[in-house]
Amino acid sequence: MASSLVQFRTEESVRIKASNICEKLGIDLPTYMRMCISRLIQENGIPFSMKLDDNSDSRALEAMRAASRIAEENGISDMSLDEINAEIAEVRKQAL
């Protein structure tokens, strides 16, 4: 699948704040943007809300680290987004 570059301009202070939030969630800003675009298409609209409150900073980061560790232990840490979505779709089919 060919990829293309998507760019937009924002104030530097806004980019820094957004990057800091993503870092606390255990991802980087480009990953977040890819997640948003993918889910926007899947849901045909704004699909989710990810928020931090005073208590969630360390819990969210710890959860992401635990998920990464479990993925590494099970040999699935290098799965592509398409592979992950295919796994999810298969589990959903079996649940019906």
CSV table of C-alpha atoms in Angstrom, one decimal:
chain,number,residue,atom,x,y,z
A,1,MET,CA,0.0,0.0,0.0
A,2,ALA,CA,1.4,3.4,-1.0
A,3,SER,CA,1.7,6.0,1.7
A,4,SER,CA,1.3,9.7,1.3
A,5,LEU,CA,2.5,12.7,3.5
A,6,VAL,CA,-0.2,14.7,5.2
A,7,GLN,CA,0.9,18.0,6.6
A,8,PHE,CA,-0.8,20.9,8.4
A,9,ARG,CA,0.3,23.9,10.3
A,10,THR,CA,-0.4,24.7,13.9
A,11,GLU,CA,1.2,26.9,16.5
A,12,GLU,CA,4.3,25.5,18.1
A,13,SER,CA,2.9,25.8,21.6
A,14,VAL,CA,-0.1,23.7,20.5
A,15,ARG,CA,2.1,21.1,18.9
A,16,ILE,CA,4.2,20.9,22.1
A,17,LYS,CA,1.2,20.5,24.3
A,18,ALA,CA,-0.2,17.8,22.0
A,19,SER,CA,3.1,15.9,21.9
A,20,ASN,CA,3.4,16.0,25.7
A,21,ILE,CA,-0.1,14.5,26.1
A,22,CYS,CA,0.8,11.7,23.6
A,23,GLU,CA,4.0,11.0,25.4
A,24,LYS,CA,2.1,10.6,28.6
A,25,LEU,CA,-0.2,8.1,26.8
A,26,GLY,CA,2.9,6.2,25.6
A,27,ILE,CA,2.6,7.2,21.9
A,28,ASP,CA,4.1,9.9,19.7
A,29,LEU,CA,2.1,12.5,17.8
A,30,PRO,CA,2.4,10.9,14.3
A,31,THR,CA,1.1,7.6,15.7
A,32,TYR,CA,-1.9,9.5,17.3
A,33,MET,CA,-2.6,11.2,14.0
A,34,ARG,CA,-2.6,7.8,12.1
A,35,MET,CA,-4.9,6.4,14.8
A,36,CYS,CA,-7.3,9.3,14.4
A,37,ILE,CA,-7.4,8.9,10.6
A,38,SER,CA,-7.8,5.2,10.7
A,39,ARG,CA,-10.7,5.3,13.2
A,40,LEU,CA,-12.3,8.2,11.5
A,41,ILE,CA,-12.6,6.1,8.4
A,42,GLN,CA,-13.7,2.9,10.3
A,43,GLU,CA,-16.4,4.7,12.3
A,44,ASN,CA,-17.3,7.2,9.6
A,45,GLY,CA,-17.1,10.0,12.2
A,46,ILE,CA,-15.3,11.0,15.4
A,47,PRO,CA,-14.9,7.7,17.1
A,48,PHE,CA,-13.4,8.1,20.6
A,49,SER,CA,-12.2,10.3,23.4
A,50,MET,CA,-8.8,9.9,25.1
A,51,LYS,CA,-8.5,12.2,28.1
A,52,LEU,CA,-6.0,12.5,31.0
A,53,ASP,CA,-7.1,13.5,34.4
A,54,ASP,CA,-4.8,14.1,37.4
A,55,ASN,CA,-4.9,10.4,38.4
A,56,SER,CA,-4.7,8.9,34.9
A,57,ASP,CA,-1.2,10.0,33.9
A,58,SER,CA,0.8,7.2,35.5
A,59,ARG,CA,-2.0,4.6,35.0
A,60,ALA,CA,-2.3,5.3,31.3
A,61,LEU,CA,1.4,5.1,30.8
A,62,GLU,CA,1.7,2.0,32.9
A,63,ALA,CA,-1.1,0.3,31.0
A,64,MET,CA,0.7,1.1,27.7
A,65,ARG,CA,3.9,-0.3,29.0
A,66,ALA,CA,2.2,-3.4,30.2
A,67,ALA,CA,0.5,-3.9,26.9
A,68,SER,CA,3.9,-3.5,25.1
A,69,ARG,CA,5.5,-6.0,27.4
A,70,ILE,CA,2.7,-8.5,26.9
A,71,ALA,CA,2.9,-8.0,23.1
A,72,GLU,CA,6.7,-8.5,23.2
A,73,GLU,CA,6.4,-11.7,25.3
A,74,ASN,CA,3.8,-13.1,22.9
A,75,GLY,CA,5.8,-12.2,19.8
A,76,ILE,CA,3.2,-9.8,18.4
A,77,SER,CA,4.9,-6.5,19.1
A,78,ASP,CA,5.7,-5.9,15.4
A,79,MET,CA,2.2,-6.4,14.0
A,80,SER,CA,1.1,-3.7,11.5
A,81,LEU,CA,-2.2,-1.8,12.0
A,82,ASP,CA,-3.8,-3.9,9.2
A,83,GLU,CA,-2.7,-7.1,11.0
A,84,ILE,CA,-4.1,-5.9,14.3
A,85,ASN,CA,-7.4,-4.9,12.7
A,86,ALA,CA,-7.6,-8.3,11.0
A,87,GLU,CA,-7.2,-10.0,14.3
A,88,ILE,CA,-9.9,-7.9,15.9
A,89,ALA,CA,-12.3,-8.6,13.0
A,90,GLU,CA,-11.7,-12.3,13.4
A,91,VAL,CA,-12.3,-12.3,17.1
A,92,ARG,CA,-15.5,-10.3,16.5
A,93,LYS,CA,-16.7,-12.8,13.9
A,94,GLN,CA,-16.1,-15.7,16.4
A,95,ALA,CA,-18.0,-13.9,19.1
A,96,LEU,CA,-21.2,-13.8,17.1
